[in-house]
Amino acid sequence: MNTSVKFFISGLLIIMFSCTSVEKADLVILNGKVVTIDKDNPRAEAIAVTGENIVAVGSTREIMKRVEEGTTRVIDAGGRLVLPGFNDAHAHFGPVNPDYIELRYITDPSVITAKVAEQVARSKPGELIRGGHWEHEMFDTHAWPSKELVDEVSPDNPVVLSRADGHSVLVNSYVISSSGITAATPDPFGGEIQKDPVTGEPTGIFKESAMRLLKYGAVKVERTAEEEAEREWTGYLLAFQNARELGITSIQLPGSGDWKMYQELDDKGELTTRIDIGAVLSGDAGRLAGYNDLKTRYPAGGNWIRFGYLKGFIDGTLGSGTALMFEPFDDEPDKSGLPQMTFEELEERVIAADAAGFQVGIH
């Protein structure tokens, strides 16, 4: 090959490569400390995103080539850390209730009294007062709360305050009376009505299946169906906003979820967190058939909504003192947990679910 031909081919290749364009991005993040979770290339400066996909990771100089003036959104990280989204592997996710009393991290039980009093003042007589996330181990006394903590400030309203694990609740005397529960009411299988060791009267703490005995006796809040729907929709939008602000981009919902609502959110472009929804473990053939329909509609490889596993309960939690243990608890030597079903029942359900092709998780 003569020299002139070589120069011609070389020049042609230079022109071709210089004219090669890279895909323009919808979003780029530049000048960051990007964690890639790639062991061969664990760090980068910038990323490019098109649609829902990360299309490139590299230096700021490289990613700048994907910027189209007036179209690409550019975020300058300013040297800050850029992480992949967090996955919450176990979240009981749902709409934010603006009237819910948040009791997380409280160490002084009197704060609960004050917060309930504030909510009662904003409510009509008979309206349900809900709240939760308290943990008695964090109280100065480390003692379980009792109905006396809220009775005085809520004589005309039902009060239900869930423990952080959701396996116990504190209720006031209004709820106990509405439920017809007395000192003579026996514990149901898998549950406990905590009672005063001296008087035998219910203390206001109900654990596990005993919570199903409660009848709140609440009056219905006067809202139209449209107002209720709007309230729920706004609550879901707030929940997803909270997730985004915490960097959570995917969630596993064990046991249940509102499929129709999540589908509507997805249809309207408001579903900003990927959802993997579980269902309750069952050995019923009809129910399993319904689950199979959901699994077909929302397959494991789906992008935004997926059908997860079937969740069964064999016991409770450590915090509520209801987790099944081989030995008694140190602080309650007469107790070692509460079974939620017999081993035979659990075995029957697991075998049926497995035979139907479902993944199973046991609490």
Short mmCIF file of C-alpha atoms in Angstrom, two decimals:
data_model
loop_
_atom_site.label_atom_id
_atom_site.label_comp_id
_atom_site.label_asym_id
_atom_site.label_seq_id
_atom_site.Cartn_x
_atom_site.Cartn_y
_atom_site.Cartn_z
CA MET A 1 0.00 0.00 0.00
CA ASN A 2 1.53 3.34 -1.04
CA THR A 3 1.97 6.26 1.31
CA SER A 4 -0.82 8.40 -0.17
CA VAL A 5 -3.38 5.64 0.34
CA LYS A 6 -2.27 5.16 3.96
CA PHE A 7 -2.67 8.87 4.65
CA PHE A 8 -6.10 8.83 3.00
CA ILE A 9 -7.35 5.94 5.16
CA SER A 10 -5.89 7.45 8.34
CA GLY A 11 -7.54 10.78 7.60
CA LEU A 12 -10.86 9.10 6.90
CA LEU A 13 -10.73 7.23 10.24
CA ILE A 14 -9.94 10.46 12.10
CA ILE A 15 -12.92 12.17 10.48
CA MET A 16 -15.20 9.22 11.25
CA PHE A 17 -14.24 9.08 14.93
CA SER A 18 -14.41 12.83 15.35
CA CYS A 19 -17.92 12.82 13.91
CA THR A 20 -19.11 9.94 16.11
CA SER A 21 -21.71 11.35 18.51
CA VAL A 22 -22.60 9.97 21.93
CA GLU A 23 -26.17 9.60 23.15
CA LYS A 24 -27.39 12.77 24.76
CA ALA A 25 -28.66 12.40 28.30
CA ASP A 26 -31.79 13.66 30.01
CA LEU A 27 -29.86 14.19 33.23
CA VAL A 28 -26.20 14.40 34.18
CA ILE A 29 -24.61 14.71 37.60
CA LEU A 30 -21.12 16.20 37.45
CA ASN A 31 -18.21 16.84 39.81
CA GLY A 32 -19.28 14.27 42.36
CA LYS A 33 -17.83 11.41 44.34
CA VAL A 34 -19.85 8.65 42.71
CA VAL A 35 -19.99 5.22 44.36
CA THR A 36 -20.57 2.72 41.55
CA ILE A 37 -20.72 -0.61 43.46
CA ASP A 38 -18.37 -1.93 40.75
CA LYS A 39 -15.31 -3.58 42.28
CA ASP A 40 -13.22 -2.91 39.17
CA ASN A 41 -14.22 0.78 38.97
CA PRO A 42 -15.53 1.68 42.43
CA ARG A 43 -15.37 5.46 42.02
CA ALA A 44 -16.32 7.97 39.35
CA GLU A 45 -16.96 11.70 39.01
CA ALA A 46 -20.14 11.83 37.00
CA ILE A 47 -23.12 9.88 35.67
CA ALA A 48 -25.54 10.28 32.78
CA VAL A 49 -29.19 9.22 32.83
CA THR A 50 -31.58 8.74 29.93
CA GLY A 51 -35.17 7.89 30.78
CA GLU A 52 -35.06 5.52 33.76
CA ASN A 53 -31.59 4.15 33.03
CA ILE A 54 -28.04 5.15 33.90
CA VAL A 55 -26.34 5.12 30.50
CA ALA A 56 -22.82 6.20 31.41
CA VAL A 57 -20.49 6.60 34.37
CA GLY A 58 -17.14 8.32 34.11
CA SER A 59 -15.23 11.53 34.48
CA THR A 60 -16.92 14.92 34.37
CA ARG A 61 -15.14 15.60 31.08
CA GLU A 62 -16.49 12.40 29.52
CA ILE A 63 -20.04 12.88 30.75
CA MET A 64 -20.12 16.52 29.61
CA LYS A 65 -20.16 15.19 26.05
CA ARG A 66 -23.68 13.91 26.72
CA VAL A 67 -25.05 17.33 27.59
CA GLU A 68 -27.39 18.89 25.05
CA GLU A 69 -27.85 22.59 25.66
CA GLY A 70 -31.39 23.48 26.65
CA THR A 71 -32.46 19.84 26.98
CA THR A 72 -30.22 18.05 29.44
CA ARG A 73 -30.70 18.78 33.12
CA VAL A 74 -27.31 19.36 34.73
CA ILE A 75 -26.65 18.92 38.45
CA ASP A 76 -23.29 20.01 39.85
CA ALA A 77 -22.63 17.79 42.87
CA GLY A 78 -19.87 20.11 44.02
CA GLY A 79 -17.68 17.28 45.27
CA ARG A 80 -20.45 15.69 47.33
CA LEU A 81 -21.15 11.97 47.63
CA VAL A 82 -23.45 10.40 45.03
CA LEU A 83 -24.87 7.00 46.02
CA PRO A 84 -27.15 4.46 44.34
CA GLY A 85 -30.69 4.54 45.73
CA PHE A 86 -31.39 2.67 48.95
CA ASN A 87 -33.57 -0.43 49.02
CA ASP A 88 -35.72 -0.85 52.13
CA ALA A 89 -36.06 -4.60 52.48
CA HIS A 90 -38.91 -4.44 55.01
CA ALA A 91 -41.26 -1.48 55.22
CA HIS A 92 -44.94 -1.28 56.09
CA PHE A 93 -45.39 1.55 53.63
CA GLY A 94 -48.57 3.51 53.16
CA PRO A 95 -50.15 6.95 53.01
CA VAL A 96 -49.09 9.61 55.49
CA ASN A 97 -51.88 10.46 57.93
CA PRO A 98 -51.57 14.15 58.88
CA ASP A 99 -53.39 13.48 62.16
CA TYR A 100 -51.14 10.58 63.22
CA ILE A 101 -49.24 11.26 66.47
CA GLU A 102 -45.55 10.48 65.96
CA LEU A 103 -44.01 9.06 69.15
CA ARG A 104 -40.68 7.76 67.89
CA TYR A 105 -37.61 8.18 70.15
CA ILE A 106 -39.61 9.55 73.09
CA THR A 107 -37.90 8.96 76.44
CA ASP A 108 -40.35 10.78 78.72
CA PRO A 109 -43.82 9.14 78.78
CA SER A 110 -45.42 12.45 79.77
CA VAL A 111 -44.70 13.66 76.23
CA ILE A 112 -47.20 11.05 75.02
CA THR A 113 -49.83 12.53 77.33
CA ALA A 114 -49.16 16.02 75.99
CA LYS A 115 -49.26 14.97 72.35
CA VAL A 116 -52.53 13.06 72.79
CA ALA A 117 -54.04 16.08 74.56
CA GLU A 118 -53.06 18.32 71.63
CA GLN A 119 -54.69 15.98 69.10
CA VAL A 120 -57.85 15.59 71.19
CA ALA A 121 -58.16 19.39 71.28
CA ARG A 122 -58.17 19.38 67.46
CA SER A 123 -60.73 16.58 67.23
CA LYS A 124 -64.43 16.16 67.82
CA PRO A 125 -65.71 13.92 70.63
CA GLY A 126 -65.72 10.30 69.50
CA GLU A 127 -63.13 10.77 66.74
CA LEU A 128 -60.38 8.15 66.71
CA ILE A 129 -56.96 9.35 67.91
CA ARG A 130 -54.15 7.31 66.37
CA GLY A 131 -50.41 7.39 66.83
CA GLY A 132 -47.43 5.22 67.49
CA HIS A 133 -43.79 4.17 67.17
CA TRP A 134 -43.19 4.39 70.92
CA GLU A 135 -40.71 1.98 72.52
CA HIS A 136 -40.98 1.47 76.25
CA GLU A 137 -37.33 0.38 76.46
CA MET A 138 -36.43 3.97 75.61
CA PHE A 139 -38.51 5.42 78.44
CA ASP A 140 -36.65 6.61 81.52
CA THR A 141 -38.53 3.98 83.53
CA HIS A 142 -38.22 1.19 80.91
CA ALA A 143 -41.76 0.23 81.96
CA TRP A 144 -44.73 -0.54 79.75
CA PRO A 145 -47.11 2.44 79.49
CA SER A 146 -50.68 2.09 80.74
CA LYS A 147 -54.09 3.55 79.98
CA GLU A 148 -53.69 6.05 82.84
CA LEU A 149 -51.09 7.82 80.71
CA VAL A 150 -53.81 9.06 78.34
CA ASP A 151 -57.16 8.51 80.08
CA GLU A 152 -57.38 11.91 81.74
CA VAL A 153 -56.81 13.83 78.50
CA SER A 154 -59.06 11.64 76.33
CA PRO A 155 -62.28 10.81 78.20
CA ASP A 156 -64.47 11.18 75.10
CA ASN A 157 -62.19 9.85 72.33
CA PRO A 158 -60.86 6.40 71.49
CA VAL A 159 -57.04 6.40 71.59
CA VAL A 160 -54.91 3.73 69.90
CA LEU A 161 -51.12 4.09 70.05
CA SER A 162 -49.08 1.35 68.36
CA ARG A 163 -45.71 0.21 69.59
CA ALA A 164 -42.85 0.69 67.11
CA ASP A 165 -42.98 -2.95 65.99
CA GLY A 166 -46.75 -2.94 65.40
CA HIS A 167 -47.17 -6.04 67.56
CA SER A 168 -48.61 -4.24 70.60
CA VAL A 169 -50.87 -1.25 71.19
CA LEU A 170 -51.71 1.04 74.07
CA VAL A 171 -55.39 2.00 74.25
CA ASN A 172 -57.37 4.11 76.67
CA SER A 173 -60.33 3.14 78.85
CA TYR A 174 -62.73 4.41 76.18
CA VAL A 175 -61.56 1.65 73.79
CA ILE A 176 -61.49 -1.02 76.48
CA SER A 177 -65.07 -0.21 77.45
CA SER A 178 -66.24 -0.06 73.82
CA SER A 179 -64.70 -3.49 73.27
CA GLY A 180 -66.48 -5.01 76.27
CA ILE A 181 -63.18 -6.21 77.70
CA THR A 182 -62.95 -6.74 81.45
CA ALA A 183 -60.72 -8.43 84.00
CA ALA A 184 -62.58 -11.66 83.20
CA THR A 185 -61.81 -11.59 79.47
CA PRO A 186 -59.39 -14.44 78.67
CA ASP A 187 -56.36 -14.10 76.43
CA PRO A 188 -57.03 -15.32 72.89
CA PHE A 189 -54.70 -17.84 71.27
CA GLY A 190 -51.54 -16.04 70.20
CA GLY A 191 -52.34 -12.88 72.14
CA GLU A 192 -52.16 -11.22 75.52
CA ILE A 193 -54.37 -8.74 77.33
CA GLN A 194 -51.89 -7.26 79.78
CA LYS A 195 -53.50 -7.03 83.22
CA ASP A 196 -52.60 -5.32 86.46
CA PRO A 197 -51.10 -7.96 88.79
CA VAL A 198 -53.02 -6.53 91.76
CA THR A 199 -56.46 -5.61 90.38
CA GLY A 200 -56.56 -7.91 87.36
CA GLU A 201 -57.90 -5.05 85.25
CA PRO A 202 -56.62 -4.52 81.67
CA THR A 203 -53.70 -2.07 81.70
CA GLY A 204 -54.36 -0.85 78.17
CA ILE A 205 -51.63 -2.95 76.50
CA PHE A 206 -52.86 -5.51 73.96
CA LYS A 207 -50.41 -7.82 72.21
CA GLU A 208 -50.60 -9.73 68.94
CA SER A 209 -53.97 -11.43 68.31
CA ALA A 210 -55.50 -9.68 71.35
CA MET A 211 -55.50 -6.51 69.25
CA ARG A 212 -58.25 -8.09 67.13
CA LEU A 213 -60.58 -7.94 70.13
CA LEU A 214 -60.56 -4.15 70.11
CA LYS A 215 -63.60 -2.24 68.92
CA TYR A 216 -62.80 1.44 68.89
CA GLY A 217 -66.32 2.80 69.14
CA ALA A 218 -65.25 5.78 67.06
CA VAL A 219 -67.66 8.12 65.34
CA LYS A 220 -67.29 8.42 61.60
CA VAL A 221 -65.47 11.53 60.48
CA GLU A 222 -67.73 13.65 58.29
CA ARG A 223 -66.00 13.56 54.93
CA THR A 224 -67.39 12.88 51.47
CA ALA A 225 -66.07 9.96 49.43
CA GLU A 226 -64.25 12.46 47.24
CA GLU A 227 -62.62 14.09 50.27
CA GLU A 228 -61.52 10.70 51.60
CA ALA A 229 -60.05 9.75 48.22
CA GLU A 230 -58.20 13.07 47.98
CA ARG A 231 -56.89 12.67 51.52
CA GLU A 232 -55.58 9.19 50.75
CA TRP A 233 -54.02 10.29 47.44
CA THR A 234 -52.26 13.21 49.12
CA GLY A 235 -51.08 10.85 51.86
CA TYR A 236 -49.46 8.53 49.32
CA LEU A 237 -47.78 11.44 47.54
CA LEU A 238 -46.35 12.61 50.87
CA ALA A 239 -45.13 9.08 51.64
CA PHE A 240 -43.27 8.86 48.34
CA GLN A 241 -41.87 12.34 48.89
CA ASN A 242 -40.50 11.20 52.25
CA ALA A 243 -38.95 8.14 50.62
CA ARG A 244 -37.29 10.25 47.92
CA GLU A 245 -35.88 12.69 50.45
CA LEU A 246 -34.29 9.76 52.30
CA GLY A 247 -32.81 8.35 49.09
CA ILE A 248 -35.09 5.28 49.11
CA THR A 249 -35.84 4.14 45.57
CA SER A 250 -37.22 0.63 46.16
CA ILE A 251 -39.24 -0.98 48.92
CA GLN A 252 -40.33 -4.48 49.88
CA LEU A 253 -43.79 -4.52 51.48
CA PRO A 254 -44.22 -7.74 53.44
CA GLY A 255 -47.67 -9.18 53.82
CA SER A 256 -49.94 -6.72 52.04
CA GLY A 257 -50.30 -3.62 49.89
CA ASP A 258 -52.86 -1.60 47.97
CA TRP A 259 -52.32 -2.91 44.44
CA LYS A 260 -54.95 -0.68 42.84
CA MET A 261 -53.53 2.46 44.39
CA TYR A 262 -49.96 1.68 43.35
CA GLN A 263 -51.15 0.91 39.83
CA GLU A 264 -53.02 4.23 39.69
CA LEU A 265 -49.95 6.06 40.94
CA ASP A 266 -47.86 4.35 38.27
CA ASP A 267 -50.41 5.15 35.55
CA LYS A 268 -50.29 8.83 36.52
CA GLY A 269 -46.50 8.98 36.72
CA GLU A 270 -46.50 9.51 40.48
CA LEU A 271 -44.91 6.20 41.52
CA THR A 272 -41.35 7.29 42.30
CA THR A 273 -40.32 4.26 44.35
CA ARG A 274 -40.22 0.72 43.02
CA ILE A 275 -42.59 -1.50 44.98
CA ASP A 276 -42.31 -5.21 45.73
CA ILE A 277 -45.55 -6.22 47.46
CA GLY A 278 -45.98 -9.40 49.41
CA ALA A 279 -49.14 -11.21 50.46
CA VAL A 280 -50.36 -13.19 53.46
CA LEU A 281 -49.31 -16.84 53.55
CA SER A 282 -52.33 -19.03 52.90
CA GLY A 283 -53.04 -22.64 52.13
CA ASP A 284 -56.42 -21.83 50.59
CA ALA A 285 -56.52 -22.85 46.93
CA GLY A 286 -58.82 -19.99 45.92
CA ARG A 287 -56.64 -17.40 47.58
CA LEU A 288 -53.49 -18.87 46.02
CA ALA A 289 -55.18 -18.68 42.61
CA GLY A 290 -55.78 -14.98 43.20
CA TYR A 291 -52.14 -14.54 44.16
CA ASN A 292 -51.16 -16.30 40.96
CA ASP A 293 -53.15 -13.76 38.94
CA LEU A 294 -51.26 -10.96 40.68
CA LYS A 295 -47.93 -12.70 40.07
CA THR A 296 -48.76 -12.93 36.36
CA ARG A 297 -49.73 -9.27 36.18
CA TYR A 298 -46.79 -8.09 38.27
CA PRO A 299 -43.92 -10.51 37.54
CA ALA A 300 -40.65 -10.65 39.44
CA GLY A 301 -38.91 -9.04 36.48
CA GLY A 302 -41.28 -6.09 36.42
CA ASN A 303 -39.89 -2.60 36.57
CA TRP A 304 -42.04 -0.64 39.01
CA ILE A 305 -44.51 -3.01 40.69
CA ARG A 306 -43.70 -6.63 41.48
CA PHE A 307 -45.46 -9.43 43.29
CA GLY A 308 -43.24 -10.53 46.16
CA TYR A 309 -43.31 -13.44 48.55
CA LEU A 310 -45.98 -14.86 50.87
CA LYS A 311 -45.42 -13.93 54.50
CA GLY A 312 -46.43 -16.14 57.39
CA PHE A 313 -46.34 -15.47 61.14
CA ILE A 314 -45.17 -18.05 63.63
CA ASP A 315 -44.42 -15.60 66.45
CA GLY A 316 -44.15 -11.95 67.46
CA THR A 317 -41.23 -9.65 68.27
CA LEU A 318 -38.54 -9.18 70.89
CA GLY A 319 -39.68 -5.64 71.71
CA SER A 320 -43.20 -6.74 72.55
CA GLY A 321 -41.93 -9.82 74.35
CA THR A 322 -43.86 -12.06 71.97
CA ALA A 323 -41.04 -13.65 69.96
CA LEU A 324 -40.89 -17.40 70.54
CA MET A 325 -37.85 -18.30 72.63
CA PHE A 326 -36.41 -21.56 73.95
CA GLU A 327 -36.02 -19.99 77.40
CA PRO A 328 -38.10 -17.41 79.32
CA PHE A 329 -37.37 -13.69 79.04
CA ASP A 330 -35.16 -12.27 81.80
CA ASP A 331 -37.61 -9.47 82.59
CA GLU A 332 -40.69 -11.73 82.33
CA PRO A 333 -39.56 -15.16 83.56
CA ASP A 334 -43.06 -16.60 83.18
CA LYS A 335 -43.12 -15.91 79.43
CA SER A 336 -41.22 -17.14 76.39
CA GLY A 337 -43.22 -15.69 73.51
CA LEU A 338 -46.55 -16.17 71.78
CA PRO A 339 -47.06 -18.62 68.90
CA GLN A 340 -49.35 -17.25 66.19
CA MET A 341 -50.26 -20.62 64.71
CA THR A 342 -49.53 -24.27 65.32
CA PHE A 343 -46.58 -25.91 63.61
CA GLU A 344 -49.00 -28.21 61.76
CA GLU A 345 -50.94 -25.24 60.37
CA LEU A 346 -47.73 -23.50 59.33
CA GLU A 347 -46.45 -26.65 57.63
CA GLU A 348 -49.71 -27.09 55.72
CA ARG A 349 -49.64 -23.51 54.43
CA VAL A 350 -45.97 -23.58 53.44
CA ILE A 351 -46.35 -26.86 51.53
CA ALA A 352 -49.42 -25.55 49.67
CA ALA A 353 -47.75 -22.24 48.80
CA ASP A 354 -44.54 -23.94 47.69
CA ALA A 355 -46.46 -26.39 45.52
CA ALA A 356 -48.17 -23.41 43.87
CA GLY A 357 -44.77 -21.92 43.04
CA PHE A 358 -44.61 -19.11 45.59
CA GLN A 359 -41.64 -17.95 47.60
CA VAL A 360 -42.34 -18.04 51.33
CA GLY A 361 -41.01 -15.94 54.21
CA ILE A 362 -41.68 -16.69 57.87
CA HIS A 363 -41.79 -14.13 60.67
#
